[in-house]
Every structure is written in structure tokens, then in C-alpha cells.
CSV table of C-alpha atoms and ligand atoms in Angstrom, one decimal:
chain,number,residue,atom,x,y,z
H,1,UNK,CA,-19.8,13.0,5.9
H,2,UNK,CA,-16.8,15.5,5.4
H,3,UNK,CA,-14.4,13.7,2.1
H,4,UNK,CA,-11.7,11.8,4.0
H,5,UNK,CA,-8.1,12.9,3.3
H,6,UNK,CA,-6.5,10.2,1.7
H,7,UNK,CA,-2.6,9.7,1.6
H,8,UNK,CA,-1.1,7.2,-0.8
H,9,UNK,CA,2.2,5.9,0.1
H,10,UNK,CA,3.3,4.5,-3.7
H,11,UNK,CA,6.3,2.0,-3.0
H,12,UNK,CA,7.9,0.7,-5.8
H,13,UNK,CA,11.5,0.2,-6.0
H,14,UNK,CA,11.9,1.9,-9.9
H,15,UNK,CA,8.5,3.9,-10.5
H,16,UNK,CA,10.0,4.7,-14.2
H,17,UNK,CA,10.3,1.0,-14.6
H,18,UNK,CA,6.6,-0.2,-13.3
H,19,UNK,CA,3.7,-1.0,-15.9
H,20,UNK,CA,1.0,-1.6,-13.2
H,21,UNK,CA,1.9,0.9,-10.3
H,22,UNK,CA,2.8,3.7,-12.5
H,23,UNK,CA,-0.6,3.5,-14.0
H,24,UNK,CA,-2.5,2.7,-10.8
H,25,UNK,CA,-1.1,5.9,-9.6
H,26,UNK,CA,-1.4,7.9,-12.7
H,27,UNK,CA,-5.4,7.0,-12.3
H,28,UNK,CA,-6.1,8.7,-8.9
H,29,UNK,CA,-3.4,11.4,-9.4
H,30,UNK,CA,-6.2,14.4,-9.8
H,31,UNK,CA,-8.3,13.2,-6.8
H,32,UNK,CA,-8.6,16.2,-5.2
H,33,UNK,CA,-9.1,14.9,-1.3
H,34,UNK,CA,-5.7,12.4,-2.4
H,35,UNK,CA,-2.1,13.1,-1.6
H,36,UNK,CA,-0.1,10.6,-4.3
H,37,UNK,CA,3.5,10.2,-2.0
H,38,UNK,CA,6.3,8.3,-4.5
H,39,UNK,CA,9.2,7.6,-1.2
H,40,UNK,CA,11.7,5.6,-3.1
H,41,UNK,CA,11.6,8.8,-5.8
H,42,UNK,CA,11.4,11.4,-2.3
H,43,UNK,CA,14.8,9.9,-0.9
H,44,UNK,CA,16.3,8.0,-3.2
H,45,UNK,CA,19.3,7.7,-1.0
H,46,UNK,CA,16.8,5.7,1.6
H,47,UNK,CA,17.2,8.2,4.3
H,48,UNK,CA,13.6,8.8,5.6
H,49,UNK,CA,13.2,12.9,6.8
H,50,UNK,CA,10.5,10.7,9.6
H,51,UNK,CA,9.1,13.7,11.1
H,52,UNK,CA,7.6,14.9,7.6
H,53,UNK,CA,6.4,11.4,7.0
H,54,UNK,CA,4.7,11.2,10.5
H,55,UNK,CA,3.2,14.8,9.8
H,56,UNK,CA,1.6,13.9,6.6
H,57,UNK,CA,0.1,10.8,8.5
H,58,UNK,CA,-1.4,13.0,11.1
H,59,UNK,CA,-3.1,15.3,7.9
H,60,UNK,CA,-4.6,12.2,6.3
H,61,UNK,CA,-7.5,10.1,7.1
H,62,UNK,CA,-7.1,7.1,5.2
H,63,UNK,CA,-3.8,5.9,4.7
H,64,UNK,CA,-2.8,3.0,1.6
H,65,UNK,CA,-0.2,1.2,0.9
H,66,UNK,CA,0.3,1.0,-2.9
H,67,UNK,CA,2.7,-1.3,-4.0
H,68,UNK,CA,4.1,-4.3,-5.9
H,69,UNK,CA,4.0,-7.9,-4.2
H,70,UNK,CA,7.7,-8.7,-3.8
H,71,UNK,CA,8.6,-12.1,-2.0
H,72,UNK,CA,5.0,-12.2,-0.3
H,73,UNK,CA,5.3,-9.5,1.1
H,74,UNK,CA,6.1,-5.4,0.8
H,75,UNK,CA,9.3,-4.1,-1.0
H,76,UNK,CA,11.9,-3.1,0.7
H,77,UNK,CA,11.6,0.3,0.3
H,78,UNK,CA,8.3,-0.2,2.2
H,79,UNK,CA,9.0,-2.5,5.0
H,80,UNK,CA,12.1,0.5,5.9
H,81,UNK,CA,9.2,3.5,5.7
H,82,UNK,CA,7.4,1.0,8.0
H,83,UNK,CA,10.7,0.4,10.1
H,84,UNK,CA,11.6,3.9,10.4
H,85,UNK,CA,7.8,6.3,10.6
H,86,UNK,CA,5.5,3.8,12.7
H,87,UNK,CA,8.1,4.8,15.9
H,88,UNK,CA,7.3,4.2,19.3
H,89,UNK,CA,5.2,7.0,20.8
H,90,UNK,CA,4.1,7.9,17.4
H,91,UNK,CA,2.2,4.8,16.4
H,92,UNK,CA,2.2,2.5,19.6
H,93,UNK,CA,3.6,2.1,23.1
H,94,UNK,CA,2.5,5.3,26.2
H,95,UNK,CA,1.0,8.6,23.8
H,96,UNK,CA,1.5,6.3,20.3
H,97,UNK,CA,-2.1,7.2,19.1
H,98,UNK,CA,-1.3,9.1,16.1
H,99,UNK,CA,-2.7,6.5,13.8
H,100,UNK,CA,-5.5,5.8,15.5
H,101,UNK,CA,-9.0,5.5,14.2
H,102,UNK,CA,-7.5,5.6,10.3
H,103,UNK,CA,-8.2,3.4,7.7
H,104,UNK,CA,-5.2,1.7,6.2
H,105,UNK,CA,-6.3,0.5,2.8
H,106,UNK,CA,-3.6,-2.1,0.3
H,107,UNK,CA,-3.7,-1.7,-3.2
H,108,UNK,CA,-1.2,-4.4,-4.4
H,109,UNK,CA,-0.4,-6.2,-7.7
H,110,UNK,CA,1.0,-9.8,-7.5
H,111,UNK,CA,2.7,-11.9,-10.6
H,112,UNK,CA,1.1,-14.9,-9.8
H,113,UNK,CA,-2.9,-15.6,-11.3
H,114,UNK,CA,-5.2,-15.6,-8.2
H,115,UNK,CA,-5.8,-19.5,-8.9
H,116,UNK,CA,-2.1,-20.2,-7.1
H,117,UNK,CA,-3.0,-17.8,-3.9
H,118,UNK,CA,-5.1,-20.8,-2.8
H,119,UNK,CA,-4.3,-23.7,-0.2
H,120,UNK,CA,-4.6,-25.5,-2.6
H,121,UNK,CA,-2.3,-23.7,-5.2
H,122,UNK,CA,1.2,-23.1,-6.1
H,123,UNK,CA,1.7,-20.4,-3.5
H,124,UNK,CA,0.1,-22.3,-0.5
H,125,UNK,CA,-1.1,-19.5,1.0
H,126,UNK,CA,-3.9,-17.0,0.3
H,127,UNK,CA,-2.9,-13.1,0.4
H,128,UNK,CA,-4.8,-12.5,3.1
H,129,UNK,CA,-2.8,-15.4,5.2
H,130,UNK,CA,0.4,-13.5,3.8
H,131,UNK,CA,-0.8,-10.3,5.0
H,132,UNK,CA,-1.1,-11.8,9.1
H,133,UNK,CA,1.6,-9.2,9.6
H,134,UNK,CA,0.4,-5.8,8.1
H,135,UNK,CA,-2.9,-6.8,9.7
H,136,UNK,CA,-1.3,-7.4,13.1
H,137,UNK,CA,0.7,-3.6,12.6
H,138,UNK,CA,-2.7,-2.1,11.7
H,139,UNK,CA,-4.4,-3.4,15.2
H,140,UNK,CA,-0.8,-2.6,17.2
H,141,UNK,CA,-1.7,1.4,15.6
H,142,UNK,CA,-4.9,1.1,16.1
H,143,UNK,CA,-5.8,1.5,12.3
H,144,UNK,CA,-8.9,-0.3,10.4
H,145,UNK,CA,-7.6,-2.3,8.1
H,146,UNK,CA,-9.7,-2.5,4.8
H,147,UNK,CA,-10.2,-5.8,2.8
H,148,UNK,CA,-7.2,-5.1,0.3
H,149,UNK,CA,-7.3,-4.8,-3.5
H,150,UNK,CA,-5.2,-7.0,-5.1
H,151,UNK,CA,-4.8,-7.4,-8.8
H,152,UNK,CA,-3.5,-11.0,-9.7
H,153,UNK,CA,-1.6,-12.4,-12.7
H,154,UNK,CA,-0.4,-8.8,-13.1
H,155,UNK,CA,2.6,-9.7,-15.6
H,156,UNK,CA,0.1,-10.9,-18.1
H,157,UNK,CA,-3.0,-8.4,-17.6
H,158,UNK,CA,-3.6,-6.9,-20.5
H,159,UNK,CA,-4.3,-2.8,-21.0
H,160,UNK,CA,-8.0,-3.4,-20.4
H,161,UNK,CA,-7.8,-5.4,-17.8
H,162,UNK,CA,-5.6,-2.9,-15.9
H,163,UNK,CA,-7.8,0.3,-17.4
H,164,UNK,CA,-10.7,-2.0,-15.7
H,165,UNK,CA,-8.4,-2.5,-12.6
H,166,UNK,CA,-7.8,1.6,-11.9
H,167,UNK,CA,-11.5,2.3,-12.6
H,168,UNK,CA,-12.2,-0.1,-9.1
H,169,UNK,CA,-9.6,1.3,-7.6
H,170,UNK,CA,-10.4,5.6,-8.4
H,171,UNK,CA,-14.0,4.4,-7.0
H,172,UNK,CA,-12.5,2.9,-4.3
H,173,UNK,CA,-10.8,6.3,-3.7
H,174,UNK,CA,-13.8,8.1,-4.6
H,175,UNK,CA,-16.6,9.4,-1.8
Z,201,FMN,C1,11.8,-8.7,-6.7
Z,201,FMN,C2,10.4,-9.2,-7.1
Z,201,FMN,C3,9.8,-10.1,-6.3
Z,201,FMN,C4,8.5,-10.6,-6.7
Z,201,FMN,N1,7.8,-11.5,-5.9
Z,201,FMN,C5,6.6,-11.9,-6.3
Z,201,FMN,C6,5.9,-12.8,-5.4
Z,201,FMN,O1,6.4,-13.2,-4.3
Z,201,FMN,N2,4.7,-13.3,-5.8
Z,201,FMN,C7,4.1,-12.8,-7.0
Z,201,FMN,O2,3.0,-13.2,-7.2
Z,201,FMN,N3,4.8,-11.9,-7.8
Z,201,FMN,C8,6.0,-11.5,-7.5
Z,201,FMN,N4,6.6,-10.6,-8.3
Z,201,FMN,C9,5.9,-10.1,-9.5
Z,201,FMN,C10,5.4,-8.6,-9.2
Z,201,FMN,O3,4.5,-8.6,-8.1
Z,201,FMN,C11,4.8,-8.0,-10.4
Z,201,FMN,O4,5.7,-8.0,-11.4
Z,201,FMN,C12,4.3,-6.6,-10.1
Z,201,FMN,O5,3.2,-6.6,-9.3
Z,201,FMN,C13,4.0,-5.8,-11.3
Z,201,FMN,O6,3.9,-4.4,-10.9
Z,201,FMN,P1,4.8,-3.3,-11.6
Z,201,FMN,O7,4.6,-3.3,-13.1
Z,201,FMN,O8,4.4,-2.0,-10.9
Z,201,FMN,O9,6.3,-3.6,-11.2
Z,201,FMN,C14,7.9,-10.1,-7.9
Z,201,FMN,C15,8.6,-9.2,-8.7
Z,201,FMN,C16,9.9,-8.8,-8.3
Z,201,FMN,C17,10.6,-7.8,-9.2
């Protein structure tokens, strides 16, 4: 099987700031089938050039989403890419099939230790409950979505279990 062009949409308010994203990024940087994308660095006056983003969907085969959890759910810098690129005609409604057949794989971080993503735990709900709505945006664009990587409890991880963290993910990344 031909190595799947990979784009990696990195979406993280302040990359300089980040402990977890920066590294996860830094790790699958020199992948040579990868395309690392940092959009709140590209416009950092939010003003999405669309028809670039929707051009380096169409040249990529698997498409993630790396980010941190914020508020159960994407940053904001994420949820206007999403707004703004996924337009009708381009990802749904008559002749949106750009996205369709792709793989849209999460790679997210979240404060909280995976213990309290429970029904039974602090935050009610587990991630992939939280994520009903990226799941129902991957079948509206007619892209696979694959069982996310999520690394819990992320404030208090310590360097080896991050270093352990970007290993799973590079193979993930990896053919
Ligand atoms: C604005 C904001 C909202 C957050 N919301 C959540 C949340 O809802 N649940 C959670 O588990 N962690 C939450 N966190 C913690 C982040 O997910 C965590 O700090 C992040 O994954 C670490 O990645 P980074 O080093 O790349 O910033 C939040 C952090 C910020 C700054």
C-alpha cells in the first residue's frame, strides 16, 4: 500500500507556551509522508486564506486534529478552521466530496487523569461521549474517524511519560 499523506492540523492557542503539543509535534516533525500545519502561528490575526487550507486537504490522506482539550471540546482557534474550511460544496451538501474516503485521526491532551472521564467520574462523561460532535462532522464529510489518542492527566505527566506518549503517537503516524 502506497504511504498515506498525512496532514496535521496543530491547534493550540500559544504553541511557544505548550509543554505537551509542542513536543507531540516536535516528535513527528521529520516524518517524511507528514505535513506539520501550526494555523494559529499561519494567521495569527485569525483570518483563514480557506482556499489554501481546502487545497492541502485535498493533497493529504489522513487528516488529524492535534490539539489541547479546552472546555470539552476543541480550542477556538480549531472550532473557526472548522467553521471556516469544512464549507458547503467543499465538505458536504451537492459536489461537497472533497473529504471523502479520509481518515480523520485526534491526537488530544486533557488536564484531567483518565479516572474522571468516566460516568462515574468528575467529568461525567467519557471523551468519546464529548466527541458526539467531531464524530457526527466526520460522517457529514464522509471521513473515517479513527479511535482518538488521548493523553490524560497531561498537567502532571511527567518527561517519560510524555517521551512514552510521542513514541505511540510517531507509530501511530508511522506505515
Ligand atoms: C482554556 C483551557 C481550558 C481547559 N479545559 C480543560 C477541560 O475541559 N478538561 C481538561 O481535562 N483539561 C482542560 N484544560 C487543560 C488542558 O487540556 C491541558 O493543560 C493541555 O492539554 C496541556 O497541553 P499543552 O501543554 O499543549 O497546553 C484546559 C486548559 C485551558 C488553558
Amino acid at each position: 500500500m502506497p504511504t498515506r499523506r498525512t496532514l496535521v492540523v496543530v491547534a493550540h492557542p500559544d504553541l511557544a507556551s505548550s509543554r505537551v503539543t509542542a513536543h507531540l509535534a516536535d516528535a513527528i516533525g521529520d516524518l517524511e509522508h507528514v505535513t506539520v500545519h501550526n494555523i494559529a502561528a499561519t494567521y495569527p490575526d485569525g483570518r483563514i486564506d480557506v482556499a489554501r487550507e481546502q487545497q492541502l486537504l485535498r493533497e493529504h490522506d489522513v487528516i488529524v486534529w492535534q490539539f489541547p482539550w479546552h472546555w470539552y471540546s476543541v480550542p477556538a482557534v480549531l472550532k473557526s478552521w472548522i467553521d471556516q474550511v469544512l464549507e458547503f460544496g467543499f465538505a458536504y451538501g451537492p459536489g461537497g466530496t472533497a473529504l471523502h474516503g479520509k481518515t480523520l485521526q485526534l491526537v488530544t491532551s486533557a488536564g484531567g487523569p483518565a479516572h474522571s472521564y468516566r460516568t462515574d467520574g468528575h467529568n461525567r462523561f467519557t471523551i468519546a461521549e464529548l466527541l458526539r460532535p467531531i464524530d457526527a462532522t466526520a460522517h457529514l464529510t464522509g471521513m473515517r474517524l479513527a479511535t482518538p489518542l488521548v493523553l490524560f492527566g497531561a498537567r502532571t505527566a511527567s518527561d517519560e511519560d510524555l517521551s512514552l506518549h510521542a513514541k505511540q503517537y510517531r507509530a501511530l503516524l508511522t506505515p
